[in-house]
Structures are given as structure tokens and as C-alpha cells.
XYZ file of C-alpha atoms in Angstrom:
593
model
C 7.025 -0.850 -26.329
C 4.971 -2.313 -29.053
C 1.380 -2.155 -28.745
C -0.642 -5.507 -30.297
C -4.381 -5.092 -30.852
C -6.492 -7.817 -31.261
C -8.742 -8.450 -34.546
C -12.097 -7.182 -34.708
C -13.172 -9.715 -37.283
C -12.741 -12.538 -35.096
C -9.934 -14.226 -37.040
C -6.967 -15.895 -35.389
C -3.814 -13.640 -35.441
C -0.328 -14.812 -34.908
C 2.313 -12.481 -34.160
C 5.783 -13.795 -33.917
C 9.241 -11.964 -32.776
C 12.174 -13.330 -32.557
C 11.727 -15.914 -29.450
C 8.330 -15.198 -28.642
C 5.024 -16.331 -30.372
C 1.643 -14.675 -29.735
C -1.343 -15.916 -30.882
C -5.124 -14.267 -30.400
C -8.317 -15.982 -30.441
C -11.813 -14.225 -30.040
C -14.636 -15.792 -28.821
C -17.234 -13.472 -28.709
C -16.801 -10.425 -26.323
C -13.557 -12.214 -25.011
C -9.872 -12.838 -26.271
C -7.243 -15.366 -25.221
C -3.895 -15.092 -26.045
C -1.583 -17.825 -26.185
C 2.068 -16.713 -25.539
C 4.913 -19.480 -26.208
C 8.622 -18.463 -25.098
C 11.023 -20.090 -23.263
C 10.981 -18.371 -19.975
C 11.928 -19.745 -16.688
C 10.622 -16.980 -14.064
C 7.458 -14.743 -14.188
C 6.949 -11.197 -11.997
C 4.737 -8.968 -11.089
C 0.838 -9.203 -11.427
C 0.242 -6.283 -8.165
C 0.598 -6.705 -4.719
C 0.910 -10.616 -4.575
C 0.950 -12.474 -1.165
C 1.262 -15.727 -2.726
C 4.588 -15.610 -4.375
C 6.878 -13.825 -6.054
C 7.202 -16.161 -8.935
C 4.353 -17.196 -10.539
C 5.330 -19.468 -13.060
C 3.136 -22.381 -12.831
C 0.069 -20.743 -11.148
C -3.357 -18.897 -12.225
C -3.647 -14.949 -11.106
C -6.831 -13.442 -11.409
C -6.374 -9.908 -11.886
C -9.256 -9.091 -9.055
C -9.064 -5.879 -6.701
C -10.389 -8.014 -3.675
C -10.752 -7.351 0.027
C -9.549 -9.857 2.623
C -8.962 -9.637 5.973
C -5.385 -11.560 6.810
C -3.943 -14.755 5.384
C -4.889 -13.150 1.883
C -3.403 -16.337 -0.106
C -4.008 -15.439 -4.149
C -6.309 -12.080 -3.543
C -4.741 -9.001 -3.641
C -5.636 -5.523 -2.388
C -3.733 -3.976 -5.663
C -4.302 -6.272 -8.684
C -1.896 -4.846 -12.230
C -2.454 -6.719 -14.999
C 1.584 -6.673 -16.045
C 4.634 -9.028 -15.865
C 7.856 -9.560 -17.361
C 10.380 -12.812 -17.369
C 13.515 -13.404 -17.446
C 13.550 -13.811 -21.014
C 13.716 -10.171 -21.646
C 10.003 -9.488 -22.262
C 7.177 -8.119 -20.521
C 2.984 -7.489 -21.261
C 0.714 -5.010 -19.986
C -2.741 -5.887 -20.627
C -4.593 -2.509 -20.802
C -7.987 -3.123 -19.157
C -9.966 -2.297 -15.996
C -12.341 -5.150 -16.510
C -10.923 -8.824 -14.762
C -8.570 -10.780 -16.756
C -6.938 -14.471 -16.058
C -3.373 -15.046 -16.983
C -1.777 -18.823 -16.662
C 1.519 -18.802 -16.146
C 2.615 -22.728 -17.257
C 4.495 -23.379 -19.889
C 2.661 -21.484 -22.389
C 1.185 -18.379 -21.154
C -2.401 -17.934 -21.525
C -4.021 -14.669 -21.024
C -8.114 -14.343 -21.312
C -8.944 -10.220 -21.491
C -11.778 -8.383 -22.869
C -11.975 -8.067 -27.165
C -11.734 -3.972 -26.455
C -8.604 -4.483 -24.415
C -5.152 -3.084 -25.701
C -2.031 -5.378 -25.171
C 1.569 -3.828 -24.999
C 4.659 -5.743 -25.170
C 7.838 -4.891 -23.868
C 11.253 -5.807 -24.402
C 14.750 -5.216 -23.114
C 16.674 -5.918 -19.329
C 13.892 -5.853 -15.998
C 14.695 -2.377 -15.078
C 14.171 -0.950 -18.354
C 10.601 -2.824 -18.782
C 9.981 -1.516 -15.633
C 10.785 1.990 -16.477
C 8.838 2.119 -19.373
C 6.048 0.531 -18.196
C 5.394 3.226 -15.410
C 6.812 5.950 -17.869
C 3.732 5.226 -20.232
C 1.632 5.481 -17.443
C 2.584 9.214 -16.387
C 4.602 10.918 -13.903
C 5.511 9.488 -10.515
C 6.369 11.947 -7.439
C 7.981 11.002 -4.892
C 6.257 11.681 -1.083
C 7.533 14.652 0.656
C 10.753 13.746 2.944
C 8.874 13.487 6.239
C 7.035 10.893 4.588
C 10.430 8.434 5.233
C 10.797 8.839 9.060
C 8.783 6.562 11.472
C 5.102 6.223 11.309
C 2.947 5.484 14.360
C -0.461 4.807 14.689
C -3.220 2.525 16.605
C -6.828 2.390 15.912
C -7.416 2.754 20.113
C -6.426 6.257 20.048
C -9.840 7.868 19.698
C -9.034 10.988 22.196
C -6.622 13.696 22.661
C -5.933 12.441 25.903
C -4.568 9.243 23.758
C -2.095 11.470 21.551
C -0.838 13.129 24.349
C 0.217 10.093 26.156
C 1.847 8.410 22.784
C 3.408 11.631 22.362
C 4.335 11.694 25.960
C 5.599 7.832 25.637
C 7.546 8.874 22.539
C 9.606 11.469 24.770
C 9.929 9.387 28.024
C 11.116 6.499 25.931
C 13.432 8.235 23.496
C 11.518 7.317 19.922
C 11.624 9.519 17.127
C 8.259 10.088 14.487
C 7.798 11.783 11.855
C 4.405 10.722 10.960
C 1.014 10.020 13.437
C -2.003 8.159 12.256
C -5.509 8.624 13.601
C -8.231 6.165 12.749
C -10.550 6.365 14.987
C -11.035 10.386 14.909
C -14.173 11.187 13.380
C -17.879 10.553 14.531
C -17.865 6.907 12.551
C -20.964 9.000 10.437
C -19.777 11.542 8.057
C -15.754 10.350 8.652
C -15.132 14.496 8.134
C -16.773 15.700 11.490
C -14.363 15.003 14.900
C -15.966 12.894 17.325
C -18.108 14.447 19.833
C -18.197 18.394 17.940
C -21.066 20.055 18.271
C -22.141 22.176 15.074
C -24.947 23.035 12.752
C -25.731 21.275 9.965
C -24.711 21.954 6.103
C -26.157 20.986 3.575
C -24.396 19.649 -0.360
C -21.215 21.806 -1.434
C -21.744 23.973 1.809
C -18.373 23.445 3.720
C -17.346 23.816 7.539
C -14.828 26.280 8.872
C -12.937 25.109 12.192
C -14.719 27.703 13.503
C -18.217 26.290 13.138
C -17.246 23.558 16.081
C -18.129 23.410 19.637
C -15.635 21.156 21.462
C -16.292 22.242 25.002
C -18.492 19.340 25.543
C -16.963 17.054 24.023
C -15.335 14.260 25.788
C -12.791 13.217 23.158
C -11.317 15.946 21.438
C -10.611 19.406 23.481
C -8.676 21.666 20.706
C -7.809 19.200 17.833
C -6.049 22.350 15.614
C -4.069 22.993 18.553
C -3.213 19.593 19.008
C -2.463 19.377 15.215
C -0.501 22.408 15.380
C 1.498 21.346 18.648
C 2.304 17.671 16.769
C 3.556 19.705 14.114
C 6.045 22.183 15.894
C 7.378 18.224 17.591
C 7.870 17.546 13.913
C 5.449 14.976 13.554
C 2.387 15.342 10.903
C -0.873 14.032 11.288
C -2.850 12.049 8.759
C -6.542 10.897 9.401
C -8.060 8.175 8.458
C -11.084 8.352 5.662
C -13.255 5.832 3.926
C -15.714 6.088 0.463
C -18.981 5.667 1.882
C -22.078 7.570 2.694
C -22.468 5.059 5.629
C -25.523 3.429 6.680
C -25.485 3.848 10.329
C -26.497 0.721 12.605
C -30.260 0.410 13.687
C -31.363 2.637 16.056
C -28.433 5.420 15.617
C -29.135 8.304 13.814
C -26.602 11.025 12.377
C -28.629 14.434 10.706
C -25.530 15.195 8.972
C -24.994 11.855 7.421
C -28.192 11.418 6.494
C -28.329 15.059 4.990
C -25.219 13.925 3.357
C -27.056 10.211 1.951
C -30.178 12.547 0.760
C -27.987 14.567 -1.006
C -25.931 12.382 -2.901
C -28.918 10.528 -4.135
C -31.037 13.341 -5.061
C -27.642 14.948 -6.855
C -26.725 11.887 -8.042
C -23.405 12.121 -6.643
C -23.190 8.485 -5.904
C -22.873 4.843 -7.883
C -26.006 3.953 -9.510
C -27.576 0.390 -10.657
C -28.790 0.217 -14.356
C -32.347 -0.034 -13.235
C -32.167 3.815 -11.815
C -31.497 2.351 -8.276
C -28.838 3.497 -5.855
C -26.332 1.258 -5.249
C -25.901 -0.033 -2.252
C -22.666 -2.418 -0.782
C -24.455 -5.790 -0.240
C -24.945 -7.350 3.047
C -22.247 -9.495 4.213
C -19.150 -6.959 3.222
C -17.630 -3.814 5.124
C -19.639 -1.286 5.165
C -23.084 -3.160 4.010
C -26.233 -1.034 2.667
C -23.967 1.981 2.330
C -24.080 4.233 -0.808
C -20.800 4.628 -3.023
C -19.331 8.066 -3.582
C -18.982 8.286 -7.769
C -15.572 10.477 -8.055
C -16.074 10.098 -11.863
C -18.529 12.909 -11.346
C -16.907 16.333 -10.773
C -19.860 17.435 -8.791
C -19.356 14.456 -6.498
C -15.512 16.026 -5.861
C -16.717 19.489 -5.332
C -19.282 18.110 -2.490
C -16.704 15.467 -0.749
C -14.287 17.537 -0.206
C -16.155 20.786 0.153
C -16.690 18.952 3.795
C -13.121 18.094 4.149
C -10.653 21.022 3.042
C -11.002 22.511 6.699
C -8.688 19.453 7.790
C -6.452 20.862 5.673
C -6.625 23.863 6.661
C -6.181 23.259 10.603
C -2.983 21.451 9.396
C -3.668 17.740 8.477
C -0.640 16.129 6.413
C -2.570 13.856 4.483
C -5.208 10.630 4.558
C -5.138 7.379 4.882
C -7.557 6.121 2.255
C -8.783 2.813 3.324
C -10.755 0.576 1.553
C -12.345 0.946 -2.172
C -12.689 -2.387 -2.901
C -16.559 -1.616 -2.877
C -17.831 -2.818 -6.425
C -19.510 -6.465 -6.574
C -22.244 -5.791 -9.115
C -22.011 -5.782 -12.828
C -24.728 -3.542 -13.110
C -23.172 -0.666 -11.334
C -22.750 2.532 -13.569
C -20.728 6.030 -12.936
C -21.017 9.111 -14.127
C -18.210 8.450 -16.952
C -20.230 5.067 -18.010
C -17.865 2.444 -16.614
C -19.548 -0.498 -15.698
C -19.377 -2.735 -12.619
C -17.509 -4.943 -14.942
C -15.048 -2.403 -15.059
C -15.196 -0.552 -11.643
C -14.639 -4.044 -9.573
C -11.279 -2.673 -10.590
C -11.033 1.108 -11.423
C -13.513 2.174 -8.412
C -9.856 2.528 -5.933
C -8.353 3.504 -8.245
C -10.345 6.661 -9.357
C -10.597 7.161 -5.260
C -7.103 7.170 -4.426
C -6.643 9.676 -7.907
C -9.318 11.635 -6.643
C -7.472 12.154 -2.982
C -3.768 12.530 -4.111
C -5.304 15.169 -7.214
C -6.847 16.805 -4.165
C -3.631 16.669 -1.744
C -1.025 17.836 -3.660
C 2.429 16.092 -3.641
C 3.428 18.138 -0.644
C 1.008 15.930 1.110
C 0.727 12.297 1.899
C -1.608 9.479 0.629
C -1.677 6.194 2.397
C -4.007 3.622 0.621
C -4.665 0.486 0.940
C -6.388 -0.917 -2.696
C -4.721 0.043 -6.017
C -4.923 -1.036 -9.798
C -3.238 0.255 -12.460
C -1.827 3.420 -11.990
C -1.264 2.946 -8.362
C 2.273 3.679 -9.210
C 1.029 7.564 -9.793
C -0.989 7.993 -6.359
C 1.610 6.913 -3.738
C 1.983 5.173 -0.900
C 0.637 1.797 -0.788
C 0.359 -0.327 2.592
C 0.162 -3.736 2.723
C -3.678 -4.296 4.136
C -4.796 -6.540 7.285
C -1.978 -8.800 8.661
C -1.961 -11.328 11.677
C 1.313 -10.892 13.956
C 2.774 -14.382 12.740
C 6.059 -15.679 11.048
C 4.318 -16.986 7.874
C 2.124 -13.437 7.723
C 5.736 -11.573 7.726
C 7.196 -13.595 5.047
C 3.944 -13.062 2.970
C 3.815 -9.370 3.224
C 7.147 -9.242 2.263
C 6.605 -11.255 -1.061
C 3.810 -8.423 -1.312
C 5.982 -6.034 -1.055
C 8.633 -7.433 -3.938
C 6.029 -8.672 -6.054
C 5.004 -5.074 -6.257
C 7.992 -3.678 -7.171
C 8.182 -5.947 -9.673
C 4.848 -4.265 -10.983
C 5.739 -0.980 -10.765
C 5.070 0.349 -7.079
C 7.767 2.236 -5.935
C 6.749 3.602 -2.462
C 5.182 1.288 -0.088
C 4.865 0.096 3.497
C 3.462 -2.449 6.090
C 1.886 -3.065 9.540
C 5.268 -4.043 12.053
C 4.444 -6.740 13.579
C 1.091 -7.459 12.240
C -2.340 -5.784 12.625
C -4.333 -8.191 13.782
C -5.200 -11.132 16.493
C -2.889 -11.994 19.383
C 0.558 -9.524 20.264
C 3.560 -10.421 18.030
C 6.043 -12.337 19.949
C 9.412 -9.885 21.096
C 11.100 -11.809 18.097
C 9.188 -11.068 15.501
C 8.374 -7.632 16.649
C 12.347 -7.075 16.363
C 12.254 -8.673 12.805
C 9.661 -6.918 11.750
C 10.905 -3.843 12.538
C 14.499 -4.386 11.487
C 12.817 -5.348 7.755
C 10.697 -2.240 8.323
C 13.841 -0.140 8.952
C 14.357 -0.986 5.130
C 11.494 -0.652 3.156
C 9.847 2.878 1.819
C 7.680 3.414 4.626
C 8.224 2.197 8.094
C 5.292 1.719 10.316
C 3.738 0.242 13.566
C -0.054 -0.290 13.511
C -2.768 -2.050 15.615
C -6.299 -2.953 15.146
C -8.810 -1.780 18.199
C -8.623 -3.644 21.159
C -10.151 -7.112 21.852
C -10.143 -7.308 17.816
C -11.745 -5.963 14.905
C -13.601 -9.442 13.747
C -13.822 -11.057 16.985
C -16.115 -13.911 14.748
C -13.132 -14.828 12.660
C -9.863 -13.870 15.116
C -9.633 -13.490 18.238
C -7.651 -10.368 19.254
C -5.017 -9.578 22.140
C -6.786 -8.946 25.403
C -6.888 -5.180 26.770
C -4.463 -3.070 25.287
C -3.107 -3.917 21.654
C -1.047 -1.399 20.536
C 1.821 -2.585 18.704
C 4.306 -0.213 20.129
C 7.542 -0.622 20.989
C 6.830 -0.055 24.711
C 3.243 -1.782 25.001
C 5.142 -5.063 23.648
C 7.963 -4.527 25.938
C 5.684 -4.289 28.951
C 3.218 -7.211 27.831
C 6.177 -9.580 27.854
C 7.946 -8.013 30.856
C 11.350 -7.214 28.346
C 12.360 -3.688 29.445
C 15.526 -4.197 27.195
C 13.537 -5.098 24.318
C 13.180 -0.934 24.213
C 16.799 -0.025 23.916
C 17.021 -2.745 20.771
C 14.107 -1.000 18.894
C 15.218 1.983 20.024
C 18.332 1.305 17.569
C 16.010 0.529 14.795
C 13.438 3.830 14.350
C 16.900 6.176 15.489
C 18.470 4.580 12.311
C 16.256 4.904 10.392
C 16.115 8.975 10.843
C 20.256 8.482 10.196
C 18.879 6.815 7.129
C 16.064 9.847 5.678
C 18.513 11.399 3.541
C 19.702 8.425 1.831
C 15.910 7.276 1.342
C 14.568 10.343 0.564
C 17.230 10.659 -2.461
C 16.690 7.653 -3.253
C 13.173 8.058 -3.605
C 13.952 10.765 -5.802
C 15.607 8.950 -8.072
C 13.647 6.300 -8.282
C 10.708 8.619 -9.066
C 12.240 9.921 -11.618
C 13.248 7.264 -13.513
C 9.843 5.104 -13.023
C 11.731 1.995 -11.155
C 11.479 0.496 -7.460
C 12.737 1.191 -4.513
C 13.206 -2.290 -3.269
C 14.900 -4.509 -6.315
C 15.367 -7.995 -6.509
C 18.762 -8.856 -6.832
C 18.486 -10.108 -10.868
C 17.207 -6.206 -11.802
C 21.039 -5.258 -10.818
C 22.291 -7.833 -12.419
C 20.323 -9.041 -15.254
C 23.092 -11.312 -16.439
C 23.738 -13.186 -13.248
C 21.740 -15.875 -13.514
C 22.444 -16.778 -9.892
C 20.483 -13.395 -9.202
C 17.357 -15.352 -10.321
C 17.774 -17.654 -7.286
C 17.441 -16.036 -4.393
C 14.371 -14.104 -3.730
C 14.485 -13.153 -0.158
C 17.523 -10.363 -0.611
C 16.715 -7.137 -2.148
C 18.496 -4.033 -3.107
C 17.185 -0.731 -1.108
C 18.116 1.847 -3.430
C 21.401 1.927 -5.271
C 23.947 0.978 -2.681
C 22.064 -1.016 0.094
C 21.592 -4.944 0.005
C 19.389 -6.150 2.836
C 18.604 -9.932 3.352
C 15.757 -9.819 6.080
C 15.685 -12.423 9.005
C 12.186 -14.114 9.118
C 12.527 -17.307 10.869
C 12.139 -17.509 14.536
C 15.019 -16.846 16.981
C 17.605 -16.673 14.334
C 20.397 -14.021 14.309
C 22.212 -14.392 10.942
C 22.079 -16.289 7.459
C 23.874 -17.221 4.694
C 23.070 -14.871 1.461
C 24.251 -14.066 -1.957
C 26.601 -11.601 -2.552
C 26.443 -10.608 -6.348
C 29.824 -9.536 -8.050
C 31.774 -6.497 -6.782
C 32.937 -5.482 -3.158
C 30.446 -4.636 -0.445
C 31.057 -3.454 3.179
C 28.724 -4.775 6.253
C 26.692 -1.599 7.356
C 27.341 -2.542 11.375
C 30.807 -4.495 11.398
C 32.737 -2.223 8.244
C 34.252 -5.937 7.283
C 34.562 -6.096 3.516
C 32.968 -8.781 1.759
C 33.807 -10.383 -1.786
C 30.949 -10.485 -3.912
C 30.124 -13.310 -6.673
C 29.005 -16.120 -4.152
C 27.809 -17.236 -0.559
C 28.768 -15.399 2.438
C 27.301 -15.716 6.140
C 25.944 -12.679 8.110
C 27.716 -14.147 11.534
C 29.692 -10.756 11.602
C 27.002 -8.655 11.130
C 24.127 -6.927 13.719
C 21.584 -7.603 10.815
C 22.335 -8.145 7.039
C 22.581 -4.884 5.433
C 25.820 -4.155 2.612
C 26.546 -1.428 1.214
C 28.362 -1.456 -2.233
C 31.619 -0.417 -1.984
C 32.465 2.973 -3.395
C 28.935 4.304 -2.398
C 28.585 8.006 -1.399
C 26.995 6.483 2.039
C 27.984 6.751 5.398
C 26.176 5.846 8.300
C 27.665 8.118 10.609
C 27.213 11.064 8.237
C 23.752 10.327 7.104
């Protein structure tokens, strides 16, 4: 790694090694570089929905929010990429950036911004990318069995009869999300509690509760303690906001909370001494902006939260972050909005997994650099379509190409109408194979009824609610299959996860960063390795049962049929239940795992 900084004078400076040319110009508070090298493919950039290779397009390295179709936005925006001319750059700056991909490389970045330049095979770049940024950890091994969630279950009465549903239909789950849990005020209080109000760093004991009139929760530790003893953990959902609550509702602990945080200034402040408020038209509009730069701010937050930890919560699923959209926005550690339309999630998803522990789990939804450290990412807001499927998983291989090693989507969409029975089934099968494997749903009728319609009445995405909306009983026995392999598969995962951890690469590879001198590899960007001996090559059209694929060099053995396959060329998956390989020689059995 070679670190280029650019000239404070102003003068041009030309830096040339080998096959690649760099040259800076500054122009007052900004730089471009111009980057000439004979390169034929370009990865990485974040979570990109757009493609995979982005030679011959524009990224915007922008932490945006956008519900569905997402196009060139990103919820998790890294300003790094390496091609397949054995060099990669890492432009070191929280502020927004523009890099051209054509056939020079133009990158325009702040004059204070470092640049770093890597060289050597994918992997390595990889590796020492994320090993300058600090230590990974790998999620604890629950973390790699089935997760379930649906933002309709607001009751206990709803997570007895999922759990109930699990049991009568023979699903396994390791992992159950609640969204819709809290009083939609304070986001640490459960819905319908009675208690007394605290005020600042003054924190709640389970204790301090009164759930005998409530109508949603009866005994939530009990029913935290009872998912546990099924083996299944619970993680809740939060969000960084001291809300402002609709006209004509009123929470005293929120606004306690709101007076608080101003008065402390434990919140995101305007230059002109003002607080800062999200601006109308966004999620979440006039509410204040927790400032997790501040350590008083940390002490406060979760001051209110650490009796869900204590009652036996697994973790949190930190949605949203992607708060910033005025320059004049300041923190406590003098970042600017300039800066924080970037770092903001990031410092908030720090600020959680710092709080958590590794023995916990962190589901989040925005990153930036150094999402890497604070896993797991999810994909965002998806619709349950084809072409959604097939751009969440160029999300999810365009950010292992940037570094993300643990990460997960939505099966079968999050949003709008039902997936269809096929793409339910391919969804999950691709699920099956990625670091996290998850069914989610947004509430019923639809979250943004103004911009998509939603599935009428219920719109859970599990197994059994698709099954019975399209009248396919046997659909259950084939993703049955599915969630019971992947518990077969947790020990494999989990050691791979390990692994991968520790030596700062992906999970999910594309096929070239196992075989950097194939240049076939470089052709075929719907396979992917899954660790070191599994090569899946998802199914995403409609209705289709097999595919032809790329086998590179070396024997491999089809996970469902055993038939051995010669590597080095194009075989069909006719044979096979679903295209999964395993490398031949491989400490991996099926049967045993």
C-alpha cells in the first residue's frame, strides 16, 4: 500500500509506476486525479445496485436513502476499487467524491483527502484494504441460521403464532426480528407499558413497567426468555431520531427526551446555533439527530436502552442514518455536513456494535467506510420482482468487492405486491447461500401506499403465508428443504466466516478472486464462490430450473447429484437440484455438516 498525497502548493504532480500514471490537479479546495492504465474491469465502489462493473459509468460516492428500484444510489457508498490490472485506490475521505470510470479514470476528492494505492492479485488488495482499516469479527454462530421477521408483528400474540407456525410447519430459526415493538416515540419503551418518566442519563429497569394493561405486550422478558430456550434470539428494531411525533399526539417521554438533548446538546447542530432538524419531505421530517460524536450523547442513548439487554435482547437492527442533507450541520467532533452526509451511519452503526459487543448482533442498513468493522449489512427496501432480485444480488457482489464480508437481504422482496411462488423459491435458494439468510415484509397494505401499492391484508413473506396466498401447500415442503439446509450448512458458514474475518476478505467471491489468472473468470459475473469450497450460480430468471455455468480449472462435485464435474469450461446444471459445487478434495460433507 502506497499512500499518494496531493500538493499543497497547487502544482500539478505526476506520479508514474510501472503501468499506471497518476496525475493531480488542484483547483482550489478540490483535486482531480487523472489515472491512465490499461484496465478492462473496475469493482467495488459500496453496495452498488447498478452493476458490478463499472467501467464506463460515473459513481458518486453518496450515502443516499431510496426506497426500491435504487438504480446508482446506494445505502453503503466506499470510496475504493481495484481492476483487473492488479491495482486498486482508496480515496480516504468522508466528504462526497466522483470517480469516472472510462478510459482514463478520473477521480474529483477534497485537497485534504489522502489517496492510497494498492497493488498485487484481488484478494490481496482486498485484504489489505480492510486490514488498514482495523479488525473485523465475525457475528456470533447463531447469527448464520435463518432469520425471520415482519413489520406486522406488533404483539406477543403475533410471536406466539409465528413461533407456533414455525413448529406446526417444521421451520427452523435461529434469529427473530421485531420492528414494530416499541411505542413509535422513544423506540426504547415497549408499546403500550405503563411507567414513570426519566429524565437524561436516568435509565429504566424492567422492573419500572406496567404491562397489565397493555394490549400488545403481556411479559415481553418472558417472551424473550422463552424464544431463547427455542433457540431463537431476538433483535429489535431501533432508529437515530428524537422523533417529532405527528400533530395532535403527544409522548412526555419523548418530548422529555427532545428537551433534553437540546438543552445538553446531545444532538446535531446548524452553524447558526440552531438544532437541526431532518427537512420536510424525508423519513422522519422535523426530527432532531442524535450526535454519537459526543460521549455524553452515548451515555444518555443507551442509558435508556441497556435494560433490553438485560431482559435478553440479541442485538438491533439499526435502520436508517442516512439523515444528513445540510452542509451546515456540525457535531460535537467538528465534522461538517459536508462530511457527515457520509460519516453520520457510520459513527451510528460504530456507536451500536462498540455498545453490543461481538457476542451480539448488528443488522444495519447504511454504511461507509468502515462498514466492514460493524457487521452485518442488509440490502435496504426491495420490491418482490425478478429485476429487484438480480439487483440486490449485484449489491451484494459489488460489496464484496469493497470489502463487506457479512451481509444479507429481504427473500423475496420487502415491498409492494407478494412475490410470485417462483421467485420466492429463488430467492430463498440464493438466500440459502449468502452470509445471512432472511425473510422480511413491510406492514400490511404498504409502507408508501403514494408511491407502491402493497399486497392486500396479510403480507408476510413467509414461507406459509405465500403458500396459502397462492393455494400451493407443496410449495412448504420445497422451502422446507431450503432453511433445514441451511442449519446442515452453520458449521461450514460459521468457519468460514471465521476465516474470512480473519484474513479481511469476502465471503461471497467472484469467480476471478480464485483465479486471478483465468481470464475467463472475468466473464461471468453471476457465479460466486461461498467460502473456500462452494461455487453457487443462482437461478434468477422466471420458471427456469438449471443453466449453463463456468466451471474454473480443477474437479468439483454437484452438492445434490455427487456427479463429478471437469472444471476449465462450460457445464450445464441439468443434473443438479440447484447449482451448488463443491471443490473436490474439500473437508465438506453435506450429510456430516
Amino acid at each position: 500500500m502506497i499512500r499518494l498525497e496531493t500538493d499543497k502548493t497547487g502544482e500539478i504532480i505526476k506520479i508514474d509506476r510501472g503501468d499506471i500514471s497518476i496525475t493531480y490537479t488542484k483547483e482550489g479546495e478540490m483535486c482531480q486525479a487523472v489515472i491512465q492504465n490499461n484496465y478492462k474491469h473496475i469493482y467495488g465502489m459500496g453496495e452498488k445496485f447498478d452493476y458490478i462493473d463499472q467501467k464506463g459509468h460515473t459513481c458518486i460516492n453518496r450515502v443516499e436513502e431510496k426506497f426500491c428500484n435504487q438504480g446508482d444510489k446506494t445505502y453503503c457508498s466506499i470510496p475504493f476499487f481495484f481492476t483487473d490490472s492488479g491495482w486498486g485506490l482508496f480515496v480516504e475521505t468522508d466528504c462526497v467524491t466522483s470517480f469516472e470510470f472510462e478510459k482514463e479514470i478520473r477521480v474529483n476528492f477534497p485537497v485534504n483527502a489522502s489517496l492510497f494505492l494498492f497493488q498485487g492479485k484481488p484478494l490481496d488488495i482486498i485484504k489489505e484494504f480492510n486490514n488498514y482499516l482495523g479488525i473485523i469479527n465475525s457475528p456470533p454462530r447463531y447469527a448464520f441460521g435463518p432469520w425471520i421477521s415482519a413489520n406486522r408483528w406488533n404483539s406477543q400474540k403475533d410471536v406466539e403464532e409465528v413461533v407456533a407456525n414455525l413448529e406446526n410447519y417444521d421451520f427452523p430459526a435461529t434469529v427473530l426480528v421485531l420492528e414494530a415493538w416499541s411505542d413509535e416515540a422513544t423506540f426504547y419503551i415497549w408499546n403500550g407499558a405503563k411507567y414513570k418518566e426519566k429524565i437524561g442519563k436516568e435509565a429504566f429497569k424492567y422492573e419500572d413497567f406496567d404491562f397489565s394493561a397493555s394490549e400488545q405486550w403481556d411479559d415481553p422478558k418472558q417472551m424473550v426468555k422463552d424464544l431463547t430456550q427455542k433457540g431463537i434470539h431476538t433483535v429489535l428494531w431501533q432508529i437515530p431520531v428524537y422523533k417529532k411525533m405527528e400533530e395532535g399526539i403527544h409522548n412526555l417521554q419523548n418530548e422529555i427526551d427532545e428537551k433534553y438533548a437540546i438543552d445538553n446538546k446531545l444532538c446535531l447542530y446548524k452553524k447558526d446555533g440552531s438544532p437541526y432538524r431532518i427537512p420536510e419531505g424525508n423519513w422522519f421530517a422535523g426530527s432532531l439527530v442524535p450526535d454519537f460524536s459526543n460521549p455524553e450523547t452515548k451515555e444518555a442513548w443507551f442509558s435508556k436502552r441497556q435494560y433490553l439487554l438485560d431482559m435478553g435482547i440479541s442485538g438491533f437492527k439499526t435502520d436508517g442514518g442516512e439523515f444528513i442533507y445540510d452542509d451546515s450541520v456540525v457535531s460535537s467532533n467538528n465534522k461538517t455536513g459536508k462530511e457527515l452526509k457520509n460519516a453520520y451511519c457510520q459513527e451510528y452503526t460504530r456507536t451500536y456494535y462498540d455498545y453490543l459487543g461481538k457476542e451480539n448482533v448488528l443488522f444495519s442498513r447504511a454504511g461507509y467506510t468502515g462498514a466492514q468493522r460493524t457487521p452485518i449489512l442488509w440490502a435496504g427496501d426491495h420490491q418482490s420482482t425478478y429485476k429487484e432480485l438480480k439487483n440486490v444480488y449485484r449489491a451484494a457482489i459489488s460489496a464484496a468487492c469493497s470489502g463487506i464480508i457479512f451481509w444479507g437481504f429481504d427473500i423475496g422482496g420487502f415491498a409492494g405486491p407478494l412475490p410470485s411462488a417462483d421467485l420466492y423459491l429463488k430467492s430463498t435458494q440464493f438466500a440459502c447461500f449468502c452470509p445471512v439468510m432472511q425473510w422480511h415484509s413491510e406492514p400490511d397494505g404498504g409502507q408508501f401506499k403514494e408511491i407502491l401499492k402493497g399486497a392486500e391484508g396479510n403480507n408476510e413473506r413467509s414461507p406459509w403465508n405465500i403458500a396459502r396466498f397462492y393455494g400451493k401447500p407443496e410449495l412448504l415442503d420445497e422451502i422446507r428443504k431450503w432453511h433445514k439446509l441451511r442449519m446442515k450448512l452453520i458449521p461450514y458458514i460459521y468457519g468460514e466466516a471465521q476465516k474470512a474475518a480473519d484474513k479481511g476478505i469476502p465471503m461471497m467471491r467472484m469467480l476471478f478472486m480464485e483465479n486471478p489468472t483465468d481470464e475467463k473468470a472475468y466473464d461471468y459475473e453471476d457465479e460466486y464462490y461461498f467460502g473456500d469450497d462452494l461455487l453457487v450460480a443462482p437461478l434468477f430468471e422466471e420458471n427456469i430450473k438449471s443453466r449453463t455455468l463456468y466451471l474454473p480449472k480443477g474437479k468439483w462435485i454437484g452438492m445434490f447429484s455427487k456427479n463429478l464435474y471437469e472444471g476449465g469450461g462450460i457445464v450445464s446444471s441439468d443434473n443438479e437440484e440447484y447449482p451448488v459445487f463443491i471443490r473436490q478434495g474439500a473437508d465438506f460433507d453435506i450429510d456430516r455438516e
